[in-house]
């Protein structure tokens, strides 16, 4: 039996050649994301000790309270990426506008990073799991000029890589470059992410459904019918309030995650660029599916603005297909 531990850095270097167009720059960028994740992890773990908890007193661009740890995570990721020399622009859920990065002399970085630096911010104060979501694109504009809004308005299908970090009972980094999904658990004793979940395959069906049942009456008829169906089947309802954590369960145990449009959020709440695209890319790579409540494939939706939101239903393939049947059967009533 081969017991050799494979670290994230070793894995990234080993698999570099399978990524078309890949360069040392892309490899270094992925490694830098791993470093930023470790810095944020350290703060998440000691949050209670250093009085970093609590509302920072501002609201983010989609109107949610910003917790202090959101601000910290946002700053650390931006700082690490901006000084890496591999990134020409960053867009974050916490910033209204994209951030152009001035490259070091003699460098023309090609990569754009999009991120939700801290997902599940309402969980911070109560010591429940939070996460980070990221996506990597290649810029479209010429590399000798500044980045433009169009560099960021790319669809999910244009992603080169996407991943999430789950700061849970242990800290995990899960990512894909379009060749399967792999998970790495942080070993705190050596400070390294170590390969722990190779080629993750989501079960085609499962026993869990994950939705904010509190909004049930605000959902469209077809979604209510589908949720009733999940309940009739005695599926187990789990809702952590951090899509990273909720999807992570489904990645391994199978199930379905729904954040439908509501009366309060007629176009859905979750942001395409920072949440829906990267998570859908990972879910599809693991064999799952991700659609809107109007049955469009999430990764194909055209992006018109940085903070555009969408309804989303994602998870085990057979369960998403069953949800689709409910929309086809009951959706017309609502048109
Ligand atoms: P964030 O903390 O980055 O704002 O994201 C929270 C998101 C998502 O992760 C979660 O599934 C959802 O918002 C929870 O929203 P509700 O409280 O409306 O259910
Ligand atoms: Mn989020
Ligand atoms: Mn967030």
Tab-separated table of C-alpha atoms and ligand atoms in Angstrom:
chain	number	residue	atom	x	y	z
A	1	UNK	CA	0.000	0.000	0.000
A	2	UNK	CA	1.273	3.453	-0.938
A	3	UNK	CA	0.813	5.746	2.060
A	4	UNK	CA	2.693	8.713	0.706
A	5	UNK	CA	0.920	11.975	1.413
A	6	UNK	CA	0.369	14.140	-1.666
A	7	UNK	CA	0.212	17.859	-0.913
A	8	UNK	CA	-1.849	20.378	-2.865
A	9	UNK	CA	1.323	21.931	-4.278
A	10	UNK	CA	2.639	18.565	-5.461
A	11	UNK	CA	-0.730	17.707	-6.999
A	12	UNK	CA	-1.006	21.051	-8.817
A	13	UNK	CA	2.457	20.668	-10.324
A	14	UNK	CA	1.858	17.009	-11.246
A	15	UNK	CA	-1.410	17.761	-13.053
A	16	UNK	CA	-0.297	20.990	-14.732
A	17	UNK	CA	0.337	19.323	-18.085
A	18	UNK	CA	-3.290	18.110	-18.347
A	19	UNK	CA	-4.540	21.712	-18.505
A	20	UNK	CA	-4.464	23.101	-22.045
A	21	UNK	CA	-2.622	26.412	-22.309
A	22	UNK	CA	-1.448	26.057	-18.769
A	23	UNK	CA	1.727	27.716	-17.663
A	24	UNK	CA	3.771	28.026	-14.512
A	25	UNK	CA	1.730	31.152	-13.901
A	26	UNK	CA	-1.548	29.215	-13.572
A	27	UNK	CA	0.118	26.738	-11.222
A	28	UNK	CA	1.475	29.548	-9.052
A	29	UNK	CA	-1.942	31.189	-8.974
A	30	UNK	CA	-3.619	28.027	-7.672
A	31	UNK	CA	-0.915	27.697	-5.044
A	32	UNK	CA	-1.469	31.310	-4.001
A	33	UNK	CA	-5.173	30.638	-3.521
A	34	UNK	CA	-4.168	27.765	-1.219
A	35	UNK	CA	-1.977	30.159	0.777
A	36	UNK	CA	-4.759	32.756	1.130
A	37	UNK	CA	-7.109	29.973	2.275
A	38	UNK	CA	-4.659	29.006	5.026
A	39	UNK	CA	-4.434	32.616	6.232
A	40	UNK	CA	-8.227	32.954	6.336
A	41	UNK	CA	-8.513	29.550	8.011
A	42	UNK	CA	-6.196	30.705	10.787
A	43	UNK	CA	-8.454	33.703	11.460
A	44	UNK	CA	-11.679	31.677	11.223
A	45	UNK	CA	-10.278	29.315	13.856
A	46	UNK	CA	-9.306	32.013	16.300
A	47	UNK	CA	-12.164	34.402	15.509
A	48	UNK	CA	-13.660	34.131	18.989
A	49	UNK	CA	-10.331	34.852	20.654
A	50	UNK	CA	-9.391	38.031	18.882
A	51	UNK	CA	-12.758	39.714	19.007
A	52	UNK	CA	-13.002	39.749	15.264
A	53	UNK	CA	-16.620	38.601	15.406
A	54	UNK	CA	-19.603	40.792	14.760
A	55	UNK	CA	-21.089	43.120	12.231
A	56	UNK	CA	-18.569	45.524	10.765
A	57	UNK	CA	-21.247	48.114	10.368
A	58	UNK	CA	-21.608	48.206	6.612
A	59	UNK	CA	-23.676	46.305	4.060
A	60	UNK	CA	-22.388	44.455	1.016
A	61	UNK	CA	-23.462	45.194	-2.548
A	62	UNK	CA	-26.476	42.884	-2.352
A	63	UNK	CA	-27.695	44.377	0.901
A	64	UNK	CA	-26.451	41.816	3.456
A	65	UNK	CA	-24.752	42.779	6.700
A	66	UNK	CA	-20.992	42.585	6.406
A	67	UNK	CA	-19.335	40.731	9.256
A	68	UNK	CA	-15.800	41.584	10.279
A	69	UNK	CA	-14.513	38.251	9.109
A	70	UNK	CA	-15.936	38.930	5.624
A	71	UNK	CA	-13.858	42.078	5.472
A	72	UNK	CA	-10.782	40.244	6.690
A	73	UNK	CA	-11.193	37.362	4.235
A	74	UNK	CA	-11.820	39.774	1.385
A	75	UNK	CA	-8.705	41.799	2.200
A	76	UNK	CA	-6.483	38.741	2.604
A	77	UNK	CA	-7.538	37.134	-0.663
A	78	UNK	CA	-7.149	40.420	-2.563
A	79	UNK	CA	-3.774	41.131	-0.956
A	80	UNK	CA	-2.414	37.630	-1.658
A	81	UNK	CA	-3.673	37.561	-5.249
A	82	UNK	CA	-2.694	41.130	-6.070
A	83	UNK	CA	0.880	40.622	-4.901
A	84	UNK	CA	1.215	37.211	-6.589
A	85	UNK	CA	2.057	38.727	-9.965
A	86	UNK	CA	-0.205	36.183	-11.679
A	87	UNK	CA	-3.508	38.092	-11.627
A	88	UNK	CA	-4.587	41.124	-13.663
A	89	UNK	CA	-7.988	41.679	-12.042
A	90	UNK	CA	-10.200	40.535	-9.178
A	91	UNK	CA	-13.963	40.723	-8.683
A	92	UNK	CA	-15.357	40.036	-5.240
A	93	UNK	CA	-18.864	39.771	-3.876
A	94	UNK	CA	-17.810	42.348	-1.278
A	95	UNK	CA	-16.751	44.999	-3.802
A	96	UNK	CA	-19.149	46.932	-5.992
A	97	UNK	CA	-16.591	47.307	-8.828
A	98	UNK	CA	-13.885	44.989	-10.130
A	99	UNK	CA	-10.320	45.608	-8.950
A	100	UNK	CA	-7.631	46.067	-11.632
A	101	UNK	CA	-4.234	44.806	-10.489
A	102	UNK	CA	-1.057	46.611	-11.536
A	103	UNK	CA	1.406	43.936	-12.706
A	104	UNK	CA	5.024	43.834	-11.586
A	105	UNK	CA	7.559	45.074	-14.149
A	106	UNK	CA	8.085	42.712	-17.115
A	107	UNK	CA	4.967	40.679	-16.289
A	108	UNK	CA	1.692	40.513	-18.197
A	109	UNK	CA	-0.594	38.359	-16.085
A	110	UNK	CA	-3.490	36.718	-17.921
A	111	UNK	CA	-5.779	35.605	-15.139
A	112	UNK	CA	-8.910	37.034	-13.591
A	113	UNK	CA	-10.098	35.763	-10.199
A	114	UNK	CA	-13.720	36.018	-9.028
A	115	UNK	CA	-14.640	35.147	-5.465
A	116	UNK	CA	-17.034	35.042	-2.577
A	117	UNK	CA	-14.383	35.395	0.135
A	118	UNK	CA	-16.676	34.337	2.959
A	119	UNK	CA	-19.824	32.389	2.199
A	120	UNK	CA	-22.350	31.837	4.962
A	121	UNK	CA	-21.522	34.994	6.862
A	122	UNK	CA	-24.569	34.659	9.138
A	123	UNK	CA	-22.869	31.557	10.604
A	124	UNK	CA	-19.763	33.346	11.851
A	125	UNK	CA	-21.080	34.542	15.190
A	126	UNK	CA	-22.348	31.103	16.140
A	127	UNK	CA	-19.340	28.991	15.213
A	128	UNK	CA	-20.992	27.189	12.293
A	129	UNK	CA	-19.238	26.308	9.013
A	130	UNK	CA	-18.398	28.998	6.479
A	131	UNK	CA	-16.604	28.817	3.146
A	132	UNK	CA	-14.803	30.589	0.315
A	133	UNK	CA	-15.735	30.215	-3.363
A	134	UNK	CA	-13.442	31.108	-6.259
A	135	UNK	CA	-13.309	30.973	-10.039
A	136	UNK	CA	-10.490	31.649	-12.507
A	137	UNK	CA	-10.900	33.057	-16.029
A	138	UNK	CA	-8.478	34.149	-18.713
A	139	UNK	CA	-8.739	37.813	-19.681
A	140	UNK	CA	-10.163	38.600	-23.119
A	141	UNK	CA	-8.679	42.080	-23.602
A	142	UNK	CA	-5.075	42.551	-24.837
A	143	UNK	CA	-2.572	41.827	-22.086
A	144	UNK	CA	-0.708	45.135	-22.439
A	145	UNK	CA	-3.712	47.290	-21.464
A	146	UNK	CA	-5.884	47.530	-18.352
A	147	UNK	CA	-8.587	44.938	-17.662
A	148	UNK	CA	-12.112	45.890	-18.697
A	149	UNK	CA	-15.598	45.000	-17.466
A	150	UNK	CA	-15.928	42.553	-20.400
A	151	UNK	CA	-13.031	40.527	-18.996
A	152	UNK	CA	-15.259	39.773	-16.008
A	153	UNK	CA	-18.579	39.338	-17.799
A	154	UNK	CA	-17.754	35.807	-18.897
A	155	UNK	CA	-20.093	32.835	-18.588
A	156	UNK	CA	-19.664	29.822	-16.378
A	157	UNK	CA	-18.654	27.771	-19.416
A	158	UNK	CA	-15.585	30.035	-19.788
A	159	UNK	CA	-14.207	29.106	-16.355
A	160	UNK	CA	-10.699	27.643	-16.378
A	161	UNK	CA	-10.925	26.499	-12.788
A	162	UNK	CA	-13.228	26.780	-9.796
A	163	UNK	CA	-13.087	25.705	-6.210
A	164	UNK	CA	-14.268	26.176	-2.688
A	165	UNK	CA	-12.762	26.063	0.754
A	166	UNK	CA	-14.882	24.731	3.604
A	167	UNK	CA	-13.869	25.899	7.071
A	168	UNK	CA	-15.674	23.117	8.907
A	169	UNK	CA	-14.803	20.478	11.466
A	170	UNK	CA	-11.738	20.210	9.292
A	171	UNK	CA	-10.712	22.597	6.550
A	172	UNK	CA	-11.008	21.333	2.999
A	173	UNK	CA	-10.093	22.800	-0.357
A	174	UNK	CA	-11.982	21.283	-3.290
A	175	UNK	CA	-11.223	22.353	-6.858
A	176	UNK	CA	-11.469	21.444	-10.507
A	177	UNK	CA	-9.696	22.544	-13.659
A	178	UNK	CA	-12.216	20.720	-15.831
A	179	UNK	CA	-10.639	17.289	-15.354
A	180	UNK	CA	-12.549	15.971	-12.378
A	181	UNK	CA	-12.815	17.269	-8.842
A	182	UNK	CA	-10.304	16.670	-6.067
A	183	UNK	CA	-10.425	17.519	-2.380
A	184	UNK	CA	-7.561	18.372	-0.014
A	185	UNK	CA	-7.796	18.421	3.769
A	186	UNK	CA	-5.649	20.841	5.732
A	187	UNK	CA	-3.352	19.015	8.114
A	188	UNK	CA	-2.778	21.679	10.778
A	189	UNK	CA	0.274	19.875	12.161
A	190	UNK	CA	2.233	20.429	8.936
A	191	UNK	CA	0.229	23.377	7.571
A	192	UNK	CA	-0.395	21.670	4.238
A	193	UNK	CA	-3.493	20.771	2.261
A	194	UNK	CA	-3.178	17.018	1.598
A	195	UNK	CA	-5.044	15.055	-1.072
A	196	UNK	CA	-7.862	13.303	0.772
A	197	UNK	CA	-10.678	12.945	-1.809
A	198	UNK	CA	-9.518	11.905	-5.254
A	199	UNK	CA	-11.816	12.288	-8.274
A	200	UNK	CA	-15.010	13.081	-6.347
A	201	UNK	CA	-18.157	11.646	-7.952
A	202	UNK	CA	-21.500	12.867	-6.690
A	203	UNK	CA	-24.093	10.092	-6.171
A	204	UNK	CA	-26.802	10.279	-8.879
A	205	UNK	CA	-29.457	10.386	-6.183
A	206	UNK	CA	-29.522	10.890	-2.426
A	207	UNK	CA	-31.569	11.317	0.715
A	208	UNK	CA	-31.076	15.014	1.368
A	209	UNK	CA	-32.765	18.181	0.222
A	210	UNK	CA	-31.493	21.585	1.157
A	211	UNK	CA	-33.661	24.693	0.907
A	212	UNK	CA	-34.730	27.582	3.132
A	213	UNK	CA	-38.130	26.097	3.967
A	214	UNK	CA	-39.009	29.367	5.727
A	215	UNK	CA	-39.618	30.940	2.308
A	216	UNK	CA	-41.865	28.085	1.158
A	217	UNK	CA	-44.945	30.261	0.677
A	218	UNK	CA	-42.909	32.737	-1.393
A	219	UNK	CA	-41.838	30.098	-3.958
A	220	UNK	CA	-43.589	29.472	-7.290
A	221	UNK	CA	-46.139	26.643	-7.395
A	222	UNK	CA	-43.873	24.140	-9.176
A	223	UNK	CA	-41.145	24.584	-6.565
A	224	UNK	CA	-43.633	24.127	-3.736
A	225	UNK	CA	-44.911	20.950	-5.399
A	226	UNK	CA	-41.379	19.628	-5.805
A	227	UNK	CA	-40.507	20.423	-2.179
A	228	UNK	CA	-43.739	18.666	-1.060
A	229	UNK	CA	-42.569	15.692	-3.102
A	230	UNK	CA	-39.199	15.657	-1.299
A	231	UNK	CA	-41.058	15.718	1.989
A	232	UNK	CA	-43.435	12.924	0.834
A	233	UNK	CA	-40.378	10.814	0.051
A	234	UNK	CA	-39.176	11.362	3.632
A	235	UNK	CA	-35.970	12.966	2.392
A	236	UNK	CA	-33.958	14.597	5.126
A	237	UNK	CA	-33.984	18.379	5.161
A	238	UNK	CA	-30.604	19.998	5.862
A	239	UNK	CA	-29.976	23.716	5.534
A	240	UNK	CA	-26.835	25.271	6.949
A	241	UNK	CA	-27.176	28.674	5.286
A	242	UNK	CA	-23.792	28.465	3.587
A	243	UNK	CA	-24.103	27.019	0.117
A	244	UNK	CA	-20.528	25.761	0.326
A	245	UNK	CA	-21.401	23.626	3.351
A	246	UNK	CA	-24.777	22.551	1.984
A	247	UNK	CA	-23.351	21.568	-1.410
A	248	UNK	CA	-20.380	19.849	0.192
A	249	UNK	CA	-22.710	17.394	1.934
A	250	UNK	CA	-24.457	16.718	-1.361
A	251	UNK	CA	-21.151	16.168	-3.176
A	252	UNK	CA	-20.514	13.144	-0.990
A	253	UNK	CA	-23.926	11.918	0.121
A	254	UNK	CA	-26.123	12.967	-2.800
A	255	UNK	CA	-29.116	15.267	-2.694
A	256	UNK	CA	-30.456	18.522	-4.052
A	257	UNK	CA	-29.858	22.177	-3.121
A	258	UNK	CA	-32.442	24.810	-4.051
A	259	UNK	CA	-32.430	28.583	-3.797
A	260	UNK	CA	-35.479	29.462	-5.919
A	261	UNK	CA	-36.677	32.945	-6.782
A	262	UNK	CA	-38.922	34.373	-4.073
A	263	UNK	CA	-41.148	37.404	-3.873
A	264	UNK	CA	-38.287	39.260	-2.159
A	265	UNK	CA	-35.729	38.079	-4.754
A	266	UNK	CA	-37.709	37.653	-8.015
A	267	UNK	CA	-34.443	36.957	-9.879
A	268	UNK	CA	-33.010	34.741	-7.154
A	269	UNK	CA	-30.569	35.742	-4.426
A	270	UNK	CA	-27.341	33.921	-5.208
A	271	UNK	CA	-24.784	35.675	-7.369
A	272	UNK	CA	-23.849	34.057	-10.655
A	273	UNK	CA	-20.234	35.171	-10.857
A	274	UNK	CA	-19.195	34.550	-7.261
A	275	UNK	CA	-21.442	31.656	-6.212
A	276	UNK	CA	-23.571	29.970	-8.894
A	277	UNK	CA	-21.045	29.615	-11.739
A	278	UNK	CA	-18.120	28.227	-9.701
A	279	UNK	CA	-20.294	25.881	-7.628
A	280	UNK	CA	-22.164	24.675	-10.743
A	281	UNK	CA	-18.895	24.015	-12.558
A	282	UNK	CA	-17.692	21.888	-9.647
A	283	UNK	CA	-21.038	20.071	-9.364
A	284	UNK	CA	-21.125	19.290	-13.108
A	285	UNK	CA	-17.534	18.098	-13.000
A	286	UNK	CA	-18.545	15.711	-10.224
A	287	UNK	CA	-21.374	14.338	-12.393
A	288	UNK	CA	-24.209	16.495	-11.024
A	289	UNK	CA	-26.436	19.124	-12.632
A	290	UNK	CA	-27.228	22.809	-12.044
A	291	UNK	CA	-30.243	24.605	-13.526
A	292	UNK	CA	-32.286	27.712	-12.853
A	293	UNK	CA	-35.923	27.305	-11.806
A	294	UNK	CA	-36.732	28.111	-15.448
A	295	UNK	CA	-34.575	25.128	-16.461
A	296	UNK	CA	-31.684	26.968	-18.076
A	297	UNK	CA	-28.263	25.470	-17.505
A	298	UNK	CA	-26.572	27.809	-15.016
A	299	UNK	CA	-23.190	27.756	-16.783
A	300	UNK	CA	-24.817	28.962	-20.043
A	301	UNK	CA	-26.522	32.067	-18.633
A	302	UNK	CA	-25.262	35.328	-20.173
A	303	UNK	CA	-23.735	37.648	-17.598
A	304	UNK	CA	-24.676	41.284	-17.993
A	305	UNK	CA	-23.499	42.734	-14.683
A	306	UNK	CA	-21.010	41.756	-11.995
A	307	UNK	CA	-23.541	41.202	-9.229
A	308	UNK	CA	-26.277	39.552	-11.332
A	309	UNK	CA	-28.222	36.936	-9.392
A	310	UNK	CA	-30.114	33.797	-10.389
A	311	UNK	CA	-32.414	31.152	-9.003
A	312	UNK	CA	-30.610	27.824	-8.711
A	313	UNK	CA	-31.324	24.130	-8.250
A	314	UNK	CA	-28.288	21.879	-8.186
A	315	UNK	CA	-27.056	18.515	-7.069
A	316	UNK	CA	-27.548	14.847	-7.888
A	317	UNK	CA	-28.414	14.372	-11.539
A	318	UNK	CA	-31.541	12.227	-11.152
A	319	UNK	CA	-32.987	14.549	-8.524
A	320	UNK	CA	-32.448	17.668	-10.647
A	321	UNK	CA	-34.063	15.842	-13.573
A	322	UNK	CA	-37.035	15.006	-11.367
A	323	UNK	CA	-37.323	18.662	-10.332
A	324	UNK	CA	-37.322	19.480	-14.066
A	325	UNK	CA	-40.364	17.246	-14.555
A	326	UNK	CA	-42.216	19.182	-11.836
A	327	UNK	CA	-41.443	22.487	-13.570
A	328	UNK	CA	-42.614	21.049	-16.897
A	329	UNK	CA	-45.806	19.718	-15.292
A	330	UNK	CA	-46.784	22.619	-13.024
A	331	UNK	CA	-44.755	25.568	-14.313
A	332	UNK	CA	-47.161	26.595	-17.057
A	333	UNK	CA	-49.866	27.366	-14.480
A	334	UNK	CA	-47.706	30.256	-13.377
A	335	UNK	CA	-46.740	31.722	-16.764
B	1	LIG	P1	-23.028	35.137	1.815
B	1	LIG	O1	-22.775	34.823	3.247
B	1	LIG	O2	-21.792	35.102	0.964
B	1	LIG	O3	-23.820	36.404	1.621
B	1	LIG	O4	-23.869	33.952	1.147
B	1	LIG	C1	-24.948	33.345	1.812
B	1	LIG	C2	-25.794	32.728	0.754
B	1	LIG	C3	-25.633	31.239	0.569
B	1	LIG	O5	-24.412	30.701	0.859
B	1	LIG	C4	-26.717	30.623	1.391
B	1	LIG	O6	-27.124	29.436	0.825
B	1	LIG	C5	-27.784	31.685	1.342
B	1	LIG	O7	-27.139	32.911	1.102
B	1	LIG	C6	-28.559	31.800	2.607
B	1	LIG	O8	-29.577	32.722	2.410
B	1	LIG	P2	-30.917	32.741	3.303
B	1	LIG	O9	-30.493	33.193	4.663
B	1	LIG	O10	-31.800	33.723	2.590
B	1	LIG	O11	-31.484	31.344	3.281
B	2	LIG	MN1	-22.151	33.533	-0.483
B	3	LIG	MN1	-19.987	36.213	1.131
